PDB file of C-alpha atoms and ligand atoms in Angstrom:
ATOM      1  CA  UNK A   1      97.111 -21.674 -63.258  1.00  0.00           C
ATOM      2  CA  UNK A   2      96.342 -23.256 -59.711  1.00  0.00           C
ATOM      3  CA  UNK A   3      96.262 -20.695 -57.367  1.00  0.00           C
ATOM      4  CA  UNK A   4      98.856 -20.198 -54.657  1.00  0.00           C
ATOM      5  CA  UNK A   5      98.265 -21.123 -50.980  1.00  0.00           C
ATOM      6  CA  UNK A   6      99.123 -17.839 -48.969  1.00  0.00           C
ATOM      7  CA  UNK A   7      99.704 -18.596 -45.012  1.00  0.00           C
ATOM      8  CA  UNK A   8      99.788 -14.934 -43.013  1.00  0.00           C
ATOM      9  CA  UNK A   9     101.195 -15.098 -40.015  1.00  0.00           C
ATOM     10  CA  UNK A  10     100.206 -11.572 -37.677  1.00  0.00           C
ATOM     11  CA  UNK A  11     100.693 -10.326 -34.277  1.00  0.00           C
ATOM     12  CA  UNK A  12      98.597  -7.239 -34.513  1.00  0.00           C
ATOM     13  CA  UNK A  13      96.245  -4.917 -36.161  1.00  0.00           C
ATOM     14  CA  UNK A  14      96.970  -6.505 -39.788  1.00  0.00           C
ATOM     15  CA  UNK A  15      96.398  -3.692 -41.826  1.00  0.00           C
ATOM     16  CA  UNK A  16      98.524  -5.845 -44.238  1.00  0.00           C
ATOM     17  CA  UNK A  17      96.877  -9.021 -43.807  1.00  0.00           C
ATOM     18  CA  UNK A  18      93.427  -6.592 -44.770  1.00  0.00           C
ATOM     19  CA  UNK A  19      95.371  -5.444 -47.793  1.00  0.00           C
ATOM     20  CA  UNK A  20      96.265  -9.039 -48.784  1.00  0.00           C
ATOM     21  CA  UNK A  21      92.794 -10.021 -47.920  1.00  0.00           C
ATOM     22  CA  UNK A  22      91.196  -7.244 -50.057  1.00  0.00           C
ATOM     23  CA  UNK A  23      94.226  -7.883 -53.067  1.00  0.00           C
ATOM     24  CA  UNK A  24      93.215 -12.163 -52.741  1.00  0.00           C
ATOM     25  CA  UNK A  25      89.210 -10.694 -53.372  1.00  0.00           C
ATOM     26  CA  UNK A  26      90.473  -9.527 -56.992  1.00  0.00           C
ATOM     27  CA  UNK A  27      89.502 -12.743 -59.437  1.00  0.00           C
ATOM     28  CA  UNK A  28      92.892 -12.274 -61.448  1.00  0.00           C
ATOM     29  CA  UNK A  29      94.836 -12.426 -57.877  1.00  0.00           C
ATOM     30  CA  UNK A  30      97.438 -15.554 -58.256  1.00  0.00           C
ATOM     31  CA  UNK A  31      96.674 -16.582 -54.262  1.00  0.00           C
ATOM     32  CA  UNK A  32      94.022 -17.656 -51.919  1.00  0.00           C
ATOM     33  CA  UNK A  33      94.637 -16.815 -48.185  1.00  0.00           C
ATOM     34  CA  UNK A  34      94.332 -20.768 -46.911  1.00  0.00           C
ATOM     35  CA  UNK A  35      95.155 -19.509 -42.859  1.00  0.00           C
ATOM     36  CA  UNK A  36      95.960 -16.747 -40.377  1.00  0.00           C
ATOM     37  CA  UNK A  37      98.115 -17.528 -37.506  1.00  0.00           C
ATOM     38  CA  UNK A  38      98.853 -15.265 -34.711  1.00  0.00           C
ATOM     39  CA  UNK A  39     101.191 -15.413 -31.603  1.00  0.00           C
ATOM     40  CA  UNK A  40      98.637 -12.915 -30.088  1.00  0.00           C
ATOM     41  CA  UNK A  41      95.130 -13.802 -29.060  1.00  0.00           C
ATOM     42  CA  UNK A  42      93.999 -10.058 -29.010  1.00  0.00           C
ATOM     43  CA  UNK A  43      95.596  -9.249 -32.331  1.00  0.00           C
ATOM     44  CA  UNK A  44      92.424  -7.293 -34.240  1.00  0.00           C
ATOM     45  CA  UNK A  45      93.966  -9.108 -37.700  1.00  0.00           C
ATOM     46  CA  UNK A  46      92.275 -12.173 -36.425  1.00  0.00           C
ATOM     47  CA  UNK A  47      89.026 -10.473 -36.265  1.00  0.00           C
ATOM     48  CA  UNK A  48      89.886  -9.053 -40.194  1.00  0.00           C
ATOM     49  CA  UNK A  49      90.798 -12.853 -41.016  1.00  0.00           C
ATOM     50  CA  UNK A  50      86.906 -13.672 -38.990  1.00  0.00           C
ATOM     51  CA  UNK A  51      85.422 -11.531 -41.434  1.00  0.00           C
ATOM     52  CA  UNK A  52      86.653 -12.567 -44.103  1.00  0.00           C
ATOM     53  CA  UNK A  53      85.908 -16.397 -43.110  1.00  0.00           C
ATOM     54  CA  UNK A  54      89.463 -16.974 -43.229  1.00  0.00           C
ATOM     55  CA  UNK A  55      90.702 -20.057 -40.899  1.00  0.00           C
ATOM     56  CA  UNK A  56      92.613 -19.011 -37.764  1.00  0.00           C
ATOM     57  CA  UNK A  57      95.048 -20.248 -35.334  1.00  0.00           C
ATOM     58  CA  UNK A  58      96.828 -18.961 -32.034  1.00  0.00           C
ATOM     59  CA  UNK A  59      99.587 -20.154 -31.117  1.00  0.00           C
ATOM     60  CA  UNK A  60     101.093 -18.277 -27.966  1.00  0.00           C
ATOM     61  CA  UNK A  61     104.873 -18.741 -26.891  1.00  0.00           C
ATOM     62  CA  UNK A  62     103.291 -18.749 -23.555  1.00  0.00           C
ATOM     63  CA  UNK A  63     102.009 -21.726 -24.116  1.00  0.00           C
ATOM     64  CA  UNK A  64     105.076 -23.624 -23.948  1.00  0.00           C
ATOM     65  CA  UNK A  65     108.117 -23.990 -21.816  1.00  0.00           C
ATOM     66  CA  UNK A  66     110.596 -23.283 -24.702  1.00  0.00           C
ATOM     67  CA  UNK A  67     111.290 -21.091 -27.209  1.00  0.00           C
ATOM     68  CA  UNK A  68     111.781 -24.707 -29.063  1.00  0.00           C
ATOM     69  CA  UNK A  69     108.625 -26.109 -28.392  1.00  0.00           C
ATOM     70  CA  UNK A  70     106.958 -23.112 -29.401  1.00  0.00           C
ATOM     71  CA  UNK A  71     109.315 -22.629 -32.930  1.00  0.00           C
ATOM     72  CA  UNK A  72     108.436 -26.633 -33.304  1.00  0.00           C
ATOM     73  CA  UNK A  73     104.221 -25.771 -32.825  1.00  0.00           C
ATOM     74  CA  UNK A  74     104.767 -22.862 -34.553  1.00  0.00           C
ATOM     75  CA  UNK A  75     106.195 -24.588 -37.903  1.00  0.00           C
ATOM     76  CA  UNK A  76     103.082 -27.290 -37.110  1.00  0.00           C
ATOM     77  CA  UNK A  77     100.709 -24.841 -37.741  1.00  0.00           C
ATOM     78  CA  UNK A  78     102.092 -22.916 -40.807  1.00  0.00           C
ATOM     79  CA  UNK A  79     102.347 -26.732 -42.305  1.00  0.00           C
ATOM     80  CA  UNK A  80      99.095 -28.057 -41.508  1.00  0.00           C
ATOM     81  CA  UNK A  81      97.831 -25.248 -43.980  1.00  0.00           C
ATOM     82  CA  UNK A  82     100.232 -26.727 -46.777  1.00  0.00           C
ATOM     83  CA  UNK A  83     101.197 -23.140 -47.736  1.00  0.00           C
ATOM     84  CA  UNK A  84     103.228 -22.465 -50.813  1.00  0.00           C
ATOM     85  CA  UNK A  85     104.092 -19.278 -49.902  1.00  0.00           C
ATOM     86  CA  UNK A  86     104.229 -17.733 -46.485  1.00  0.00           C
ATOM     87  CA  UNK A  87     103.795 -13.492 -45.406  1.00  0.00           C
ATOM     88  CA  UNK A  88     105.147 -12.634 -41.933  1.00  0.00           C
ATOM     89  CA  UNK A  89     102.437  -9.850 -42.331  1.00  0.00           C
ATOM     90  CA  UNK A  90     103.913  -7.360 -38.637  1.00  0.00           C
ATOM     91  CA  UNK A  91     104.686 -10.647 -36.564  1.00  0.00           C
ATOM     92  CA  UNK A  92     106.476 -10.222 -34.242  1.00  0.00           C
ATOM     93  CA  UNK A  93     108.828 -12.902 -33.170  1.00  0.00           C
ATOM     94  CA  UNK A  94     112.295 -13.904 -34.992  1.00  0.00           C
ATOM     95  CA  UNK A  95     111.000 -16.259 -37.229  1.00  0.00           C
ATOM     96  CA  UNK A  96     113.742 -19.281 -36.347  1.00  0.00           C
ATOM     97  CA  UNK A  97     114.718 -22.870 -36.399  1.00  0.00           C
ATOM     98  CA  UNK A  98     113.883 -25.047 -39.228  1.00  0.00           C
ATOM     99  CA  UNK A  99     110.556 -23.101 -40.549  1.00  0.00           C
ATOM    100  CA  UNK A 100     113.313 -20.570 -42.180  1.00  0.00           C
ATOM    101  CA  UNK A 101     114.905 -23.112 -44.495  1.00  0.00           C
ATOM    102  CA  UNK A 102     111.845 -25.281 -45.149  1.00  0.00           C
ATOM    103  CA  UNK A 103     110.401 -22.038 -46.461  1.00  0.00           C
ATOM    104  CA  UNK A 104     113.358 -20.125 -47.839  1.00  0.00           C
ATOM    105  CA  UNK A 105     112.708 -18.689 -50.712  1.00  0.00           C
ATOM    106  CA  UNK A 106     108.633 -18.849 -49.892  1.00  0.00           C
ATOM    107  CA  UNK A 107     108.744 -17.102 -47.085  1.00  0.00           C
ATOM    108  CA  UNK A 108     108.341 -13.179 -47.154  1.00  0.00           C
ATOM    109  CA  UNK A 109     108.539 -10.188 -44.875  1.00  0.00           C
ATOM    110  CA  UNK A 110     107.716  -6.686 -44.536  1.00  0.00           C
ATOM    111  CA  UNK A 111     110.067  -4.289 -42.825  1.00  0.00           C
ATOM    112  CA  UNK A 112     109.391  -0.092 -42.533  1.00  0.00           C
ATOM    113  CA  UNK A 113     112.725   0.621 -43.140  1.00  0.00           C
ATOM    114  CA  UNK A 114     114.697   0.967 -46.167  1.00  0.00           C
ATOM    115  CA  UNK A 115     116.928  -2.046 -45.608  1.00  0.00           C
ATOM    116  CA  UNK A 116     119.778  -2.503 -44.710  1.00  0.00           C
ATOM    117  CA  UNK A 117     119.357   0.898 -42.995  1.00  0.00           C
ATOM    118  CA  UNK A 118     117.563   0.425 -39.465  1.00  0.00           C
ATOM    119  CA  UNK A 119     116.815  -3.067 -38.408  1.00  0.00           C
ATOM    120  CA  UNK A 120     114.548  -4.185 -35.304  1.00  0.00           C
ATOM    121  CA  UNK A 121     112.255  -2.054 -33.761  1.00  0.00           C
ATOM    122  CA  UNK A 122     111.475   1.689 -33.632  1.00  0.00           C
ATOM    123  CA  UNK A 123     112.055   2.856 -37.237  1.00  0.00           C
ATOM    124  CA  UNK A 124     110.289   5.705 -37.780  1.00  0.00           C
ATOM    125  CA  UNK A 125     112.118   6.998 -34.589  1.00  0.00           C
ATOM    126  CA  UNK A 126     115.136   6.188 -35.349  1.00  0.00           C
ATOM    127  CA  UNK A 127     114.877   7.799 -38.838  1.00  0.00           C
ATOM    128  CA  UNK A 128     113.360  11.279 -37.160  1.00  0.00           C
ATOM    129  CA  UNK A 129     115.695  11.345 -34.521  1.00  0.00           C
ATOM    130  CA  UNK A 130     118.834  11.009 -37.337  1.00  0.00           C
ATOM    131  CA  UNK A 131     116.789  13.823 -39.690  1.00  0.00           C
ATOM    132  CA  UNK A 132     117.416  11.102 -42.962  1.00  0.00           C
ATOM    133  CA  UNK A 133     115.645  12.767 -45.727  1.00  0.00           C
ATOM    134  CA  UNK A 134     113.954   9.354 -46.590  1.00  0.00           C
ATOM    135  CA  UNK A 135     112.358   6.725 -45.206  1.00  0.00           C
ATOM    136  CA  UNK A 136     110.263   3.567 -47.008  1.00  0.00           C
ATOM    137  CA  UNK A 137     109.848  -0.032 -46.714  1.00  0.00           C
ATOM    138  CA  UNK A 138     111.069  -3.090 -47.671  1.00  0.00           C
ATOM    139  CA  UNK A 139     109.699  -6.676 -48.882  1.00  0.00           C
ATOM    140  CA  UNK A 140     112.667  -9.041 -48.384  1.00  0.00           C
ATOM    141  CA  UNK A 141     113.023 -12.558 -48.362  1.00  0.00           C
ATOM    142  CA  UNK A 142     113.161 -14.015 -44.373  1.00  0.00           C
ATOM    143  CA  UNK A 143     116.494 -16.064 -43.629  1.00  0.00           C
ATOM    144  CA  UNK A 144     117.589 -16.968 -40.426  1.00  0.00           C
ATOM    145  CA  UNK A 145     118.671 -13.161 -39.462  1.00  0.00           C
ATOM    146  CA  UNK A 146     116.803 -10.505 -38.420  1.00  0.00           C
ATOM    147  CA  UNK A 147     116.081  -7.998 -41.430  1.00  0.00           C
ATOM    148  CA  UNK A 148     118.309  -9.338 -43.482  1.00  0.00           C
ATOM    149  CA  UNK A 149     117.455 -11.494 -46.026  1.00  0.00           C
ATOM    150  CA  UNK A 150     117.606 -10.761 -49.436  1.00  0.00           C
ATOM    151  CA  UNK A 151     115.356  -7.466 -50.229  1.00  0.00           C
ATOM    152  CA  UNK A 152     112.864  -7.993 -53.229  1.00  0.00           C
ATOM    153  CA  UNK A 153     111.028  -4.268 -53.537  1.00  0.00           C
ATOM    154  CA  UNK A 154     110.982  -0.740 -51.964  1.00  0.00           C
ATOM    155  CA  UNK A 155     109.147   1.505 -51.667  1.00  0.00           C
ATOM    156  CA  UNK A 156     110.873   5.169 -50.686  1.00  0.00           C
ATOM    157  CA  UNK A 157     109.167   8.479 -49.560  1.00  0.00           C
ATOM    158  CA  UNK A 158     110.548  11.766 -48.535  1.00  0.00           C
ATOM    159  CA  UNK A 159     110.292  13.116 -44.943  1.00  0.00           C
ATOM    160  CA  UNK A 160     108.282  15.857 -44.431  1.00  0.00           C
ATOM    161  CA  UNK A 161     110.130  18.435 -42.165  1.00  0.00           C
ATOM    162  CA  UNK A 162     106.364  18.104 -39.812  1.00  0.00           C
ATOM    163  CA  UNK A 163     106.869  14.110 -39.874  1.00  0.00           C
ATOM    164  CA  UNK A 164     105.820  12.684 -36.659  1.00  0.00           C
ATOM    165  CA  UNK A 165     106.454   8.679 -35.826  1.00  0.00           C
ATOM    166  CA  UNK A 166     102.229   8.983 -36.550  1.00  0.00           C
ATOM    167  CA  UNK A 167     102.569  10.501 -39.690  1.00  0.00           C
ATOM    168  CA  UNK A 168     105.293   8.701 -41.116  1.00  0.00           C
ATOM    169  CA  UNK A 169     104.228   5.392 -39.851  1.00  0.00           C
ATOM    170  CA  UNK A 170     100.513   6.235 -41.610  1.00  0.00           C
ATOM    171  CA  UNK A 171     102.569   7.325 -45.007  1.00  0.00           C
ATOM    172  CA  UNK A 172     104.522   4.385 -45.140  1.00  0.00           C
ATOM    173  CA  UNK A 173     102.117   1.893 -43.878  1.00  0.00           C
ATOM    174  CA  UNK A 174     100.076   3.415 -47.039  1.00  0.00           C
ATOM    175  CA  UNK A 175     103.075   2.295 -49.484  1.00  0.00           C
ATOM    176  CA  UNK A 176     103.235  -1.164 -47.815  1.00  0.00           C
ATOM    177  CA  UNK A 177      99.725  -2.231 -48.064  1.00  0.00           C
ATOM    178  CA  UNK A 178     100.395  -1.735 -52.280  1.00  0.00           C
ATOM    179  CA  UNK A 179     103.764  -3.103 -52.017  1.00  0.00           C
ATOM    180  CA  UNK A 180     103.258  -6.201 -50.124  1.00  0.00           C
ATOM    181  CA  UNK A 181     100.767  -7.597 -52.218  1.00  0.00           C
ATOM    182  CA  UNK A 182     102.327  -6.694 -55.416  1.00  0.00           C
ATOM    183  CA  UNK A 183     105.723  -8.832 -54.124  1.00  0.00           C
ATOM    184  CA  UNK A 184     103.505 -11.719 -52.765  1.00  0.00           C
ATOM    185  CA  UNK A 185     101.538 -11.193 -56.584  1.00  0.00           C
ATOM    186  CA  UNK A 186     105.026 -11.873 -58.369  1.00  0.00           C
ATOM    187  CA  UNK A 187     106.084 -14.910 -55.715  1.00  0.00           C
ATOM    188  CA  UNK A 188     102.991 -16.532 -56.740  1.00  0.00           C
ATOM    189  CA  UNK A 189     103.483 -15.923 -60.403  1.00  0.00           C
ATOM    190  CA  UNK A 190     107.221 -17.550 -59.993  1.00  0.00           C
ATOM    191  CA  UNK A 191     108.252 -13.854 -61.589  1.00  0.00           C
ATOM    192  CA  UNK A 192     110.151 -13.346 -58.433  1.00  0.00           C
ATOM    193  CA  UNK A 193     112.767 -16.335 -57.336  1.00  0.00           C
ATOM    194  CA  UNK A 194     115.066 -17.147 -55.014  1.00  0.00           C
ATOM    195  CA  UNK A 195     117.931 -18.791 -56.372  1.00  0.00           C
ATOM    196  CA  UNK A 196     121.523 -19.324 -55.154  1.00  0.00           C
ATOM    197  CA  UNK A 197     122.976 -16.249 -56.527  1.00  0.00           C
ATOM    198  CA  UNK A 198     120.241 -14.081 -55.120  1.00  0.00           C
ATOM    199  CA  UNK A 199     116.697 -12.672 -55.920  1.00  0.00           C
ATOM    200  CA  UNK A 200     115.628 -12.805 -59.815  1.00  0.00           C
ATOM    201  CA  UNK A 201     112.695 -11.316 -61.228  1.00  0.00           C
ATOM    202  CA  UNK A 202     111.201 -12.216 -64.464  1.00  0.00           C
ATOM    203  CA  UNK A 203     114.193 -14.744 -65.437  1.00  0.00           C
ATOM    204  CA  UNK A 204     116.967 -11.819 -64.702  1.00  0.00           C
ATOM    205  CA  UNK A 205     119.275 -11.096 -61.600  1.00  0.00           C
ATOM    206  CA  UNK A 206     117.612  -8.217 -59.236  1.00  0.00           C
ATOM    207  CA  UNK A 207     121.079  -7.278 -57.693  1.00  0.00           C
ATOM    208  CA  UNK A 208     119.129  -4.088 -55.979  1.00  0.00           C
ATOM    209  CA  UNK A 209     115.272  -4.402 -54.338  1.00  0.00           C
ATOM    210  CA  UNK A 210     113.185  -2.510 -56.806  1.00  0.00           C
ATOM    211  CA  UNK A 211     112.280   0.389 -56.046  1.00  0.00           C
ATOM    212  CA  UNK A 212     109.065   2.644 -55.832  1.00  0.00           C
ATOM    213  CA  UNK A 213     108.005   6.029 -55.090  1.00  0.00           C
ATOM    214  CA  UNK A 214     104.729   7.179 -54.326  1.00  0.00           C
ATOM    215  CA  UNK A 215     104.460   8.725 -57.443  1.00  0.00           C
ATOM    216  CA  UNK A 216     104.385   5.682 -58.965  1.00  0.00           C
ATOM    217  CA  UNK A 217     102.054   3.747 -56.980  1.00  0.00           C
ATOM    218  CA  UNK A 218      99.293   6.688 -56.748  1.00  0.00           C
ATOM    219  CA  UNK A 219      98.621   7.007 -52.851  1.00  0.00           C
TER     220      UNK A 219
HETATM  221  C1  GRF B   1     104.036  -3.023 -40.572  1.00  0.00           C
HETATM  222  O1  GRF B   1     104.275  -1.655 -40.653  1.00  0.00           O
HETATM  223  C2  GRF B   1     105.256  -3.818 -40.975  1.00  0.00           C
HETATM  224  O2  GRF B   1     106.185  -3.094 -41.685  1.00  0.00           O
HETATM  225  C3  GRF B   1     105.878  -4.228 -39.680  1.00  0.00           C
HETATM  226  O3  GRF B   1     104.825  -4.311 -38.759  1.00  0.00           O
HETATM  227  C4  GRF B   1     103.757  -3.482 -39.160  1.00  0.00           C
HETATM  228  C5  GRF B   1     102.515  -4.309 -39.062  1.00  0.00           C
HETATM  229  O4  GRF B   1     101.352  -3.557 -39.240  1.00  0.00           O
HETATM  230  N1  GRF B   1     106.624  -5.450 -39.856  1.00  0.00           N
HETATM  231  P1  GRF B   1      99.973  -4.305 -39.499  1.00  0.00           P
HETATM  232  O5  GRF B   1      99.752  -5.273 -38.362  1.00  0.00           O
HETATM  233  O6  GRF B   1     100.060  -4.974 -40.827  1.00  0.00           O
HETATM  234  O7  GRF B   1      98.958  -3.194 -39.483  1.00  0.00           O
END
């Protein structure tokens, strides 16, 4: 089977980009990374993407006068790759305008949260400050609102009553980097769908984001 074409679009250290990256190195992986784009110059992801001869693009909302013009240049760039599938991969502007329905149901993000619980920013906070027993992460499907589009797979820990934001962020960031590829694995193996009704997985309705505990993924 032709491989997939996997755009990975970053804004920082892309510790899941590097898991992607290292995943995409595995011959039976269904996915070539074809492009890295970044709305941050300094993002260190970019230098992961360098090393691993992967083509890369800035494209800075600085650089133009409107949010618009820089959703328009931002769509440019994801199509000049000809992706099939697209990973917002910790980038970190609403992904908006008409990118989200050219790519709906190609288009995946990663959010450390068990969604819907704690949208936007701050998660780990907001999860120690409320004492939740459990925190985790979530691959969902990007629509036009923020952390909200249909969940695909999650992956669920317990809190530690010594959790920091450091520690927690380090043991879920751990989960994602085997989650996210294993999501962006099925999307490029068509096991995982979009349709009308919601997300499917291997030809049956996934009415809840599958779920996974560390036990299961051995980290
Ligand atoms: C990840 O934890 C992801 O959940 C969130 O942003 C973070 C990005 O980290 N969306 P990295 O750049 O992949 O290291």
């Amino acid at each position: 089977m032709k491989k997939a074409r996997i755009a990975v679009l970053i804004s920082g250290g892309g510790s899941n980009l590097q898991a992607l990256i290292d995943a995409s190195r595995e011959r039976s992986f269904p996915g070539d990374i074809v492009g890295v784009i970044s709305d941050q110059p300094a993002a260190y992801g970019l230098e992961r993407a360098a090393r691993a001869d992967i083509p890369r693009q800035v494209v800075q909302r600085q650089q133009f006068a409107t949010r618009r013009a820089f959703d328009q240049a931002l769509m440019e760039a994801v199509d000049q790759l000809r992706p099939d599938i697209v990973v917002l991969a910790g980038f970190m502007r609403i992904v908006r305008g008409d990118i989200v329905a050219r790519y709906a149901g190609r288009m995946l993000n990663i959010h450390p949260a068990l969604l819907p619980k704690y949208k936007g920013l701050d998660t780990y906070a907001r999860c120690l400050a409320a004492s939740d027993p459990a925190h985790g992460t979530t691959v969902h499907f990007v629509s036009a609102e923020l952390d909200a589009g249909p969940p695909v797979l999650q992956a669920e820990l317990t809190v530690a009553a010594d959790d920091t934001v450091a520690s927690l962020t380090a043991r879920v960031q751990a989960l994602e980097h085997v989650i996210y590829p294993m999501a962006v694995r099925w999307l490029a193996e068509r096991r995982l769908e979009l349709r009308k009704d919601g997300v499917w997985l291997d030809r049956r309705p996934l009415p809840e984001p599958f779920r996974v505990r560390p036990e299961d993924l051995s980290v």
